[in-house]
Short mmCIF file of C-alpha atoms and ligand atoms in Angstrom, two decimals:
data_model
loop_
_atom_site.label_atom_id
_atom_site.label_comp_id
_atom_site.label_asym_id
_atom_site.label_seq_id
_atom_site.Cartn_x
_atom_site.Cartn_y
_atom_site.Cartn_z
CA MET A 137 -68.67 162.98 164.39
CA SER A 138 -67.83 164.38 167.81
CA PRO A 139 -64.52 166.15 168.19
CA THR A 140 -61.65 164.09 169.46
CA TYR A 141 -60.27 165.10 172.84
CA ASP A 142 -56.89 164.69 174.48
CA VAL A 143 -58.51 163.64 177.76
CA ILE A 144 -62.02 162.71 178.88
CA VAL A 145 -62.79 163.07 182.59
CA ILE A 146 -65.68 160.99 183.93
CA GLY A 147 -67.30 162.51 187.04
CA LEU A 148 -67.07 166.25 187.76
CA GLY A 149 -67.30 166.17 191.56
CA GLY A 150 -64.42 167.01 193.86
CA MET A 151 -61.65 165.06 192.15
CA GLY A 152 -62.89 165.21 188.55
CA GLY A 153 -63.46 168.96 188.74
CA ALA A 154 -59.88 169.43 189.92
CA ALA A 155 -58.59 167.12 187.18
CA ALA A 156 -60.51 169.06 184.50
CA HIS A 157 -58.95 172.27 185.80
CA HIS A 158 -55.36 171.02 185.97
CA LEU A 159 -55.56 169.25 182.61
CA SER A 160 -57.04 172.24 180.79
CA ALA A 161 -54.58 174.61 182.51
CA ARG A 162 -51.80 172.60 180.84
CA GLY A 163 -53.39 173.07 177.43
CA ALA A 164 -55.07 169.66 177.05
CA ARG A 165 -58.37 169.52 175.12
CA VAL A 166 -60.67 168.19 177.84
CA LEU A 167 -64.18 166.77 177.82
CA GLY A 168 -65.82 166.37 181.24
CA LEU A 169 -68.88 164.14 181.60
CA GLU A 170 -71.08 164.35 184.70
CA ARG A 171 -74.17 162.35 185.60
CA PHE A 172 -75.86 165.23 187.49
CA GLY A 173 -75.76 169.04 187.31
CA PRO A 174 -72.77 171.16 188.36
CA VAL A 175 -72.12 171.23 192.15
CA HIS A 176 -74.86 168.77 193.12
CA ASN A 177 -75.63 167.15 196.48
CA ARG A 178 -76.02 163.50 195.50
CA GLY A 179 -72.40 162.36 195.72
CA SER A 180 -69.67 163.05 198.30
CA SER A 181 -68.74 166.74 197.83
CA HIS A 182 -71.53 168.76 199.46
CA GLY A 183 -72.68 169.87 202.92
CA GLY A 184 -71.00 173.27 203.30
CA SER A 185 -67.75 172.30 205.05
CA ARG A 186 -64.88 169.81 205.12
CA ILE A 187 -62.08 169.57 207.65
CA THR A 188 -58.53 170.20 206.57
CA ARG A 189 -55.45 169.55 208.74
CA GLN A 190 -51.78 168.70 208.28
CA SER A 191 -50.78 166.61 211.32
CA TYR A 192 -52.40 163.63 209.71
CA PHE A 193 -53.23 160.78 212.08
CA GLU A 194 -54.07 158.43 209.20
CA ASP A 195 -50.43 158.23 208.01
CA PRO A 196 -47.47 160.61 207.77
CA ALA A 197 -47.21 159.70 204.08
CA TYR A 198 -50.11 162.08 203.40
CA VAL A 199 -48.29 165.13 204.78
CA PRO A 200 -46.33 166.19 201.66
CA LEU A 201 -49.56 165.98 199.67
CA LEU A 202 -51.30 168.15 202.26
CA LEU A 203 -48.56 170.77 202.11
CA ARG A 204 -49.05 170.96 198.36
CA ALA A 205 -52.85 170.95 198.69
CA TYR A 206 -52.68 173.99 200.98
CA GLU A 207 -50.71 175.88 198.30
CA LEU A 208 -53.10 174.84 195.56
CA TYR A 209 -56.18 175.77 197.61
CA ALA A 210 -54.70 179.27 198.08
CA ASP A 211 -54.07 179.49 194.31
CA LEU A 212 -57.63 178.35 193.65
CA GLU A 213 -59.10 181.05 195.88
CA ARG A 214 -57.01 183.70 194.16
CA ALA A 215 -57.77 182.53 190.62
CA SER A 216 -61.50 182.02 191.14
CA GLY A 217 -62.22 184.88 193.55
CA ARG A 218 -64.24 182.47 195.72
CA ASP A 219 -64.12 181.96 199.49
CA ILE A 220 -62.89 178.44 200.12
CA ALA A 221 -60.68 178.01 203.19
CA VAL A 222 -61.30 179.14 206.78
CA LEU A 223 -58.14 178.27 208.72
CA CYS A 224 -59.59 178.71 212.21
CA GLY A 225 -57.28 176.18 213.93
CA GLY A 226 -58.13 172.67 214.99
CA VAL A 227 -57.89 170.23 217.91
CA MET A 228 -57.49 166.46 217.68
CA VAL A 229 -58.86 165.29 221.02
CA GLY A 230 -58.69 161.96 222.82
CA ARG A 231 -56.62 159.96 225.25
CA PRO A 232 -52.90 160.30 224.63
CA ASP A 233 -52.77 156.77 223.18
CA SER A 234 -55.79 157.24 220.87
CA ARG A 235 -55.10 157.07 217.16
CA THR A 236 -56.39 160.62 216.73
CA VAL A 237 -53.87 162.08 219.20
CA SER A 238 -50.89 159.73 218.85
CA GLY A 239 -51.16 159.53 215.04
CA SER A 240 -51.43 163.31 214.69
CA LEU A 241 -48.41 163.75 216.95
CA ARG A 242 -46.42 161.24 214.93
CA SER A 243 -47.07 163.15 211.68
CA ALA A 244 -46.38 166.51 213.33
CA ARG A 245 -43.03 165.30 214.68
CA GLU A 246 -41.99 163.43 211.55
CA TRP A 247 -42.64 166.47 209.36
CA ASP A 248 -41.75 169.13 211.90
CA LEU A 249 -45.21 170.71 211.68
CA PRO A 250 -46.05 173.53 214.11
CA HIS A 251 -48.33 172.16 216.85
CA GLU A 252 -49.05 172.26 220.58
CA VAL A 253 -50.17 169.53 222.96
CA LEU A 254 -52.88 170.76 225.36
CA ASP A 255 -54.03 169.03 228.53
CA ALA A 256 -57.72 168.95 229.44
CA ARG A 257 -57.50 172.10 231.52
CA GLU A 258 -55.79 174.05 228.78
CA ILE A 259 -58.31 172.83 226.20
CA ARG A 260 -61.16 174.13 228.40
CA ARG A 261 -59.38 177.41 229.04
CA ARG A 262 -58.77 178.16 225.37
CA PHE A 263 -61.99 176.71 224.01
CA PRO A 264 -64.71 177.00 226.65
CA THR A 265 -67.29 175.26 224.44
CA LEU A 266 -65.30 172.00 224.69
CA ALA A 267 -65.64 169.77 227.78
CA PRO A 268 -62.88 167.15 227.65
CA ARG A 269 -62.54 164.48 230.34
CA ALA A 270 -59.59 164.80 232.74
CA ASP A 271 -57.62 162.07 230.92
CA GLU A 272 -58.08 163.60 227.47
CA VAL A 273 -55.54 165.79 225.67
CA ALA A 274 -55.43 167.53 222.30
CA LEU A 275 -52.99 168.24 219.54
CA TYR A 276 -53.69 171.83 218.50
CA GLU A 277 -52.80 172.91 214.99
CA ALA A 278 -53.19 176.58 214.04
CA LYS A 279 -53.24 175.75 210.33
CA ALA A 280 -56.15 173.32 210.55
CA GLY A 281 -59.55 174.55 209.53
CA LEU A 282 -62.24 173.98 206.97
CA LEU A 283 -62.85 174.09 203.25
CA ARG A 284 -66.11 174.89 201.49
CA PRO A 285 -66.74 171.96 199.15
CA GLU A 286 -69.38 173.55 196.91
CA ASN A 287 -67.17 176.61 196.31
CA THR A 288 -64.21 174.33 195.59
CA VAL A 289 -66.08 172.33 192.96
CA ALA A 290 -67.60 175.49 191.43
CA ALA A 291 -64.16 177.16 191.28
CA HIS A 292 -62.56 174.22 189.48
CA LEU A 293 -65.42 173.98 186.97
CA GLN A 294 -65.31 177.74 186.41
CA LEU A 295 -61.55 177.72 185.72
CA ALA A 296 -61.75 174.60 183.54
CA THR A 297 -64.45 176.22 181.41
CA ARG A 298 -62.44 179.42 181.15
CA GLN A 299 -59.46 177.34 179.96
CA GLY A 300 -61.55 175.81 177.16
CA ALA A 301 -62.73 172.49 178.67
CA ASP A 302 -66.07 171.16 177.36
CA LEU A 303 -68.10 170.18 180.42
CA HIS A 304 -71.31 168.21 179.83
CA PHE A 305 -73.78 167.84 182.71
CA GLU A 306 -76.77 165.50 183.06
CA GLU A 307 -74.92 163.12 180.75
CA PRO A 308 -74.08 159.85 182.54
CA VAL A 309 -71.44 157.63 181.02
CA THR A 310 -72.92 154.21 180.29
CA ARG A 311 -69.65 152.45 179.44
CA TRP A 312 -66.11 152.97 178.21
CA GLU A 313 -63.61 150.79 176.35
CA PRO A 314 -60.10 150.89 174.92
CA TYR A 315 -60.16 152.13 171.33
CA ARG A 316 -57.11 152.32 169.03
CA ASP A 317 -54.39 154.01 171.12
CA GLY A 318 -56.89 155.60 173.47
CA VAL A 319 -60.44 155.17 174.71
CA ARG A 320 -64.05 155.41 173.61
CA VAL A 321 -66.71 156.62 176.02
CA HIS A 322 -70.45 156.10 175.55
CA THR A 323 -73.35 158.13 176.92
CA ALA A 324 -77.03 158.06 175.97
CA GLU A 325 -76.38 161.13 173.80
CA ASP A 326 -73.15 160.36 172.02
CA THR A 327 -69.90 158.46 171.75
CA TYR A 328 -66.62 160.26 172.34
CA THR A 329 -63.01 159.32 171.72
CA ALA A 330 -59.86 160.55 173.40
CA GLY A 331 -56.24 159.64 173.88
CA ARG A 332 -56.61 159.40 177.65
CA LEU A 333 -59.35 158.78 180.18
CA VAL A 334 -59.49 159.93 183.81
CA ILE A 335 -62.17 158.27 185.96
CA CYS A 336 -63.27 159.97 189.19
CA PRO A 337 -66.56 158.20 189.95
CA GLY A 338 -66.93 158.74 193.71
CA ALA A 339 -69.53 156.33 195.08
CA TRP A 340 -70.17 154.92 191.60
CA ALA A 341 -66.72 153.25 191.62
CA PRO A 342 -68.10 149.73 192.18
CA ARG A 343 -70.04 150.15 188.94
CA LEU A 344 -67.70 152.16 186.73
CA LEU A 345 -64.48 150.52 187.89
CA ALA A 346 -65.58 146.94 188.50
CA ASP A 347 -62.65 145.72 186.38
CA LEU A 348 -60.19 147.23 188.83
CA GLY A 349 -60.85 144.27 191.12
CA VAL A 350 -60.77 146.47 194.25
CA PRO A 351 -63.57 145.94 196.77
CA PHE A 352 -65.18 149.26 197.78
CA THR A 353 -67.76 149.75 200.53
CA VAL A 354 -70.16 152.65 199.95
CA GLU A 355 -71.45 154.05 203.24
CA ARG A 356 -74.30 156.40 204.11
CA GLN A 357 -73.07 159.19 206.37
CA VAL A 358 -75.13 161.85 208.11
CA MET A 359 -74.22 165.50 208.81
CA TYR A 360 -76.17 167.35 211.55
CA TRP A 361 -76.59 171.09 212.18
CA PHE A 362 -77.52 172.29 215.67
CA GLN A 363 -78.21 175.82 216.91
CA PRO A 364 -76.12 176.10 220.09
CA ARG A 365 -77.84 176.97 223.34
CA GLY A 366 -77.17 180.69 223.90
CA GLY A 367 -76.51 181.39 220.19
CA VAL A 368 -73.56 180.99 217.86
CA GLY A 369 -71.28 183.67 219.47
CA PRO A 370 -68.75 181.32 221.12
CA PHE A 371 -68.99 179.00 218.12
CA LEU A 372 -67.80 181.56 215.55
CA PRO A 373 -64.53 180.70 213.78
CA ALA A 374 -62.67 183.48 215.61
CA HIS A 375 -63.19 181.53 218.86
CA HIS A 376 -63.93 178.00 217.85
CA PRO A 377 -61.68 175.37 216.24
CA ILE A 378 -62.56 172.41 214.07
CA TYR A 379 -62.26 169.22 216.11
CA VAL A 380 -61.86 165.48 215.69
CA TRP A 381 -62.70 163.80 219.00
CA GLU A 382 -62.01 160.15 219.68
CA ASP A 383 -63.65 158.24 222.51
CA ALA A 384 -62.11 155.41 224.51
CA ASP A 385 -64.01 152.95 222.27
CA GLY A 386 -62.48 154.45 219.11
CA VAL A 387 -65.63 156.28 217.92
CA GLN A 388 -64.67 159.59 216.35
CA VAL A 389 -66.92 162.61 216.07
CA TYR A 390 -65.89 165.80 214.29
CA GLY A 391 -67.30 169.27 213.94
CA PHE A 392 -67.00 172.82 212.78
CA PRO A 393 -67.45 176.37 214.00
CA ALA A 394 -70.62 178.25 212.98
CA ILE A 395 -69.69 179.57 209.53
CA ASP A 396 -73.00 180.48 207.94
CA GLY A 397 -74.33 183.29 210.13
CA PRO A 398 -76.35 183.52 213.33
CA ASP A 399 -79.25 181.25 212.34
CA HIS A 400 -77.53 178.33 210.69
CA GLY A 401 -75.89 176.66 213.65
CA ALA A 402 -72.78 174.51 213.64
CA LYS A 403 -72.23 171.17 211.92
CA VAL A 404 -71.20 167.89 213.52
CA ALA A 405 -70.91 164.30 212.30
CA PHE A 406 -69.58 160.87 213.20
CA PHE A 407 -66.45 160.02 211.25
CA ARG A 408 -67.07 156.34 210.54
CA LYS A 409 -70.47 155.23 211.72
CA GLY A 410 -72.11 154.74 208.35
CA GLU A 411 -74.41 152.06 207.05
CA VAL A 412 -73.53 150.17 203.90
CA THR A 413 -75.53 151.48 200.94
CA THR A 414 -75.42 152.17 197.19
CA PRO A 415 -75.95 155.44 195.28
CA ASP A 416 -79.32 154.09 194.05
CA SER A 417 -80.66 152.77 197.34
CA ILE A 418 -79.35 155.29 199.90
CA ASP A 419 -81.95 156.43 202.44
CA ARG A 420 -81.76 160.24 202.23
CA THR A 421 -84.15 160.69 205.16
CA VAL A 422 -82.48 161.33 208.51
CA HIS A 423 -84.50 159.75 211.30
CA ASP A 424 -85.38 161.12 214.75
CA HIS A 425 -83.47 158.37 216.53
CA GLU A 426 -80.30 159.34 214.63
CA VAL A 427 -80.67 163.00 215.63
CA ALA A 428 -81.30 161.98 219.25
CA ALA A 429 -78.21 159.75 219.28
CA MET A 430 -76.03 162.57 217.97
CA ALA A 431 -77.46 165.12 220.42
CA ASP A 432 -76.82 162.67 223.25
CA HIS A 433 -73.24 162.00 222.10
CA MET A 434 -72.45 165.72 221.86
CA SER A 435 -74.00 166.69 225.16
CA GLY A 436 -71.04 165.08 226.99
CA ARG A 437 -68.45 166.86 224.83
CA LEU A 438 -69.82 170.21 223.65
CA PRO A 439 -72.67 170.63 226.15
CA ASP A 440 -74.06 173.81 224.53
CA LEU A 441 -74.05 172.51 220.98
CA PRO A 442 -77.18 170.38 220.84
CA GLY A 443 -79.48 173.29 221.73
CA THR A 444 -81.93 173.08 218.84
CA PHE A 445 -81.72 170.63 215.97
CA LEU A 446 -81.84 172.54 212.66
CA LYS A 447 -81.34 170.07 209.82
CA ALA A 448 -79.43 167.02 208.63
CA ALA A 449 -78.22 165.70 205.29
CA THR A 450 -76.73 162.48 203.95
CA CYS A 451 -73.54 161.94 201.98
CA MET A 452 -71.56 158.88 200.84
CA TYR A 453 -68.11 157.55 201.69
CA THR A 454 -66.45 155.10 199.30
CA THR A 455 -64.15 153.13 201.53
CA THR A 456 -61.30 150.73 200.81
CA ALA A 457 -60.22 147.92 203.14
CA ASP A 458 -57.33 149.96 204.60
CA GLU A 459 -59.05 153.37 204.28
CA HIS A 460 -56.30 154.67 201.99
CA PHE A 461 -57.06 156.10 198.55
CA VAL A 462 -56.72 154.54 195.11
CA ILE A 463 -54.88 156.85 192.69
CA ALA A 464 -53.07 155.17 189.82
CA ARG A 465 -52.88 154.32 186.17
CA HIS A 466 -55.43 151.58 185.56
CA PRO A 467 -53.49 148.29 185.80
CA ALA A 468 -55.34 146.80 182.82
CA HIS A 469 -54.99 149.95 180.66
CA PRO A 470 -51.89 151.71 181.99
CA GLY A 471 -51.21 153.67 178.81
CA SER A 472 -54.60 155.31 178.56
CA VAL A 473 -56.67 155.22 181.77
CA THR A 474 -56.07 156.86 185.15
CA VAL A 475 -58.31 156.34 188.20
CA ALA A 476 -58.95 158.21 191.46
CA CYS A 477 -61.41 156.63 193.88
CA GLY A 478 -61.88 155.04 197.29
CA PHE A 479 -61.29 158.29 199.18
CA SER A 480 -62.65 156.60 202.32
CA GLY A 481 -64.23 159.70 203.89
CA HIS A 482 -61.09 161.84 204.06
CA GLY A 483 -60.37 162.95 200.51
CA PHE A 484 -61.64 166.47 200.26
CA LYS A 485 -58.65 168.23 201.74
CA PHE A 486 -56.56 166.66 198.94
CA VAL A 487 -58.82 167.65 196.04
CA PRO A 488 -56.51 170.11 194.22
CA VAL A 489 -53.38 167.99 194.64
CA VAL A 490 -55.28 164.96 193.36
CA GLY A 491 -56.18 167.08 190.32
CA GLU A 492 -52.52 167.85 189.82
CA ILE A 493 -51.52 164.19 190.19
CA LEU A 494 -54.21 163.07 187.74
CA ALA A 495 -53.01 165.62 185.19
CA ASP A 496 -49.43 164.35 185.65
CA LEU A 497 -50.44 160.70 185.24
CA ALA A 498 -52.75 161.30 182.27
CA LEU A 499 -50.39 163.58 180.33
CA THR A 500 -46.94 162.19 181.22
CA GLY A 501 -47.56 158.71 182.65
CA SER A 502 -45.93 159.50 185.99
CA THR A 503 -45.94 162.00 188.86
CA ALA A 504 -43.32 163.38 191.21
CA HIS A 505 -45.85 163.27 194.07
CA PRO A 506 -45.51 160.32 196.48
CA ILE A 507 -48.50 158.10 195.68
CA GLY A 508 -47.12 154.66 196.53
CA LEU A 509 -49.66 154.25 199.34
CA PHE A 510 -52.50 154.52 196.82
CA ASP A 511 -51.51 151.64 194.51
CA PRO A 512 -54.59 149.44 193.88
CA ALA A 513 -52.42 146.32 193.79
CA ARG A 514 -52.40 146.32 197.62
CA LEU A 515 -56.17 145.75 197.62
CA THR A 516 -56.75 143.30 194.80
CA ALA A 517 -57.15 139.77 196.03
CA ALA A 518 -54.99 137.27 194.19
CA PRO A 519 -57.27 135.48 191.69
CA ALA A 520 -58.48 132.09 192.91
CA LEU A 521 -56.90 129.08 191.25
CA GLY A 522 -58.76 128.26 188.07
CA ALA A 523 -60.47 131.65 187.89
CA SER A 524 -61.16 132.51 184.27
CA THR A 525 -60.37 136.21 184.54
C1 LIG B 770 -70.41 163.50 205.23
C2 LIG B 770 -69.05 163.58 204.64
C3 LIG B 770 -68.08 164.28 205.33
C4 LIG B 770 -66.79 164.36 204.85
N1 LIG B 770 -65.88 165.08 205.55
C5 LIG B 770 -64.63 165.23 205.06
C6 LIG B 770 -63.73 166.09 205.72
O1 LIG B 770 -64.06 166.72 206.73
N2 LIG B 770 -62.48 166.22 205.19
C7 LIG B 770 -62.09 165.58 204.06
O2 LIG B 770 -60.95 165.74 203.64
N3 LIG B 770 -62.95 164.75 203.41
C8 LIG B 770 -64.21 164.58 203.87
N4 LIG B 770 -65.10 163.79 203.21
C9 LIG B 770 -64.67 163.03 202.04
C10 LIG B 770 -64.62 163.84 200.77
O3 LIG B 770 -65.70 164.75 200.74
C11 LIG B 770 -64.63 162.88 199.60
O4 LIG B 770 -63.48 162.04 199.72
C12 LIG B 770 -64.58 163.61 198.26
O5 LIG B 770 -65.61 164.57 198.18
C13 LIG B 770 -64.74 162.59 197.14
O6 LIG B 770 -64.72 163.27 195.89
P1 LIG B 770 -65.01 162.43 194.57
O7 LIG B 770 -64.69 163.32 193.42
O8 LIG B 770 -64.35 161.09 194.65
O9 LIG B 770 -66.59 162.12 194.62
P2 LIG B 770 -67.80 163.06 194.14
O10 LIG B 770 -67.54 164.46 194.49
O11 LIG B 770 -69.06 162.41 194.58
O12 LIG B 770 -67.69 162.99 192.57
C14 LIG B 770 -67.97 161.83 191.80
C15 LIG B 770 -68.77 162.31 190.61
O13 LIG B 770 -68.85 161.29 189.63
C16 LIG B 770 -70.12 161.43 189.02
N5 LIG B 770 -70.41 160.19 188.31
C17 LIG B 770 -70.52 158.94 188.84
N6 LIG B 770 -70.81 158.04 187.89
C18 LIG B 770 -70.88 158.72 186.72
C19 LIG B 770 -71.15 158.34 185.38
N7 LIG B 770 -71.44 157.07 185.05
N8 LIG B 770 -71.15 159.31 184.43
C20 LIG B 770 -70.88 160.61 184.74
N9 LIG B 770 -70.63 161.02 186.01
C21 LIG B 770 -70.61 160.08 186.98
C22 LIG B 770 -71.04 161.70 190.21
O14 LIG B 770 -72.28 162.23 189.82
C23 LIG B 770 -70.19 162.68 190.99
O15 LIG B 770 -70.45 164.02 190.65
C24 LIG B 770 -66.43 163.71 203.64
C25 LIG B 770 -67.41 163.03 202.93
C26 LIG B 770 -68.71 162.99 203.41
C27 LIG B 770 -69.73 162.23 202.63
#
């Protein structure tokens, strides 16, 4: 008979790793179950860098969570001894009425966040690698920067293990069900019981959380690394910000300084230009025409960046209809199951605060963090008349 746990966490990627850490730090007996090995590259939490920023164009409601996430990321670096955050500053570029600029400004003003608005000339003066058009401006935020996803996941798993969590890798969950006052979770190896279940399935949400009734779209996304013409010097984090750059047609591209030494270039990607896929069928090959399209797009914005193409990699977004997250107690099993999914391509900067929220919800049933925006009820279609479910 397997030991009984207080909490089982399904999925030990970004969110599940953080949940395992926060739960075990509070003394809960935790079992974590992960389909792949620790810190793998087949989900959504790999690729060397993730943008973080506080003047959040998506919605000001995210700002208090970001302020807490910044504190928790600093704690995580201290406790794990790993390098995670590089706060090199960031620019949100576009026309003044673009969502990227106007939304960032709205959050900055609403929350009184330190920021500057730069016109095109000032952008070029401060950041000579960037070539904005005359009608483009930027919100500059000194506290924006990047996070290293692999180090984040490794740090959470390391701390969870140190705090006594049992973490099982290469052990996919095949199904789970309510059992007595808690849950029962099945894998090919064993069956486990616990009082509470936390499900952080990333792109496997459509499968593992079908009963939530929330439609998710899984998208294939590509990250590209280019060696800048003339070398990485001007692209080092001391000189170069992270950027999110919106065109007149709403297409957003984002990128990073060169953080991995002289030969590893700088990373760039489109924010939301993915193809619909599934974790089983995703095409992991990046094709020449995709590289050419990215190089072409960048040549009008960071003309020195697409010097030499180095490599590319794929990743998955799990997107909801309104691009906001789902973090809640499971509506059908509110006493025992908590879910975190649908991070819609912008979840990584929230990872540690999501871990804290999941620990709150699983252990106490509620959280002081503002998570109203993430209620799945907003996304579940009303059942059709006569539907049997
Ligand atoms: C290309 C790309 C760029 C991004 N850029 C940014 C950015 O700049 N800033 C930002 O904030 N966010 C960004 N994001 C989004 C962010 O990375 C994701 O929101 C976040 O990583 C999602 O974490 P997760 O825990 O939900 O998923 P994952 O980290 O994928 O974790 C889910 C885990 O569940 C496991 N699992 C699934 N099914 C089972 C099962 N049956 N049994 C056991 N385990 C299971 C999977 O193996 C996986 O390890 C980006 C994402 C991508 C793909």
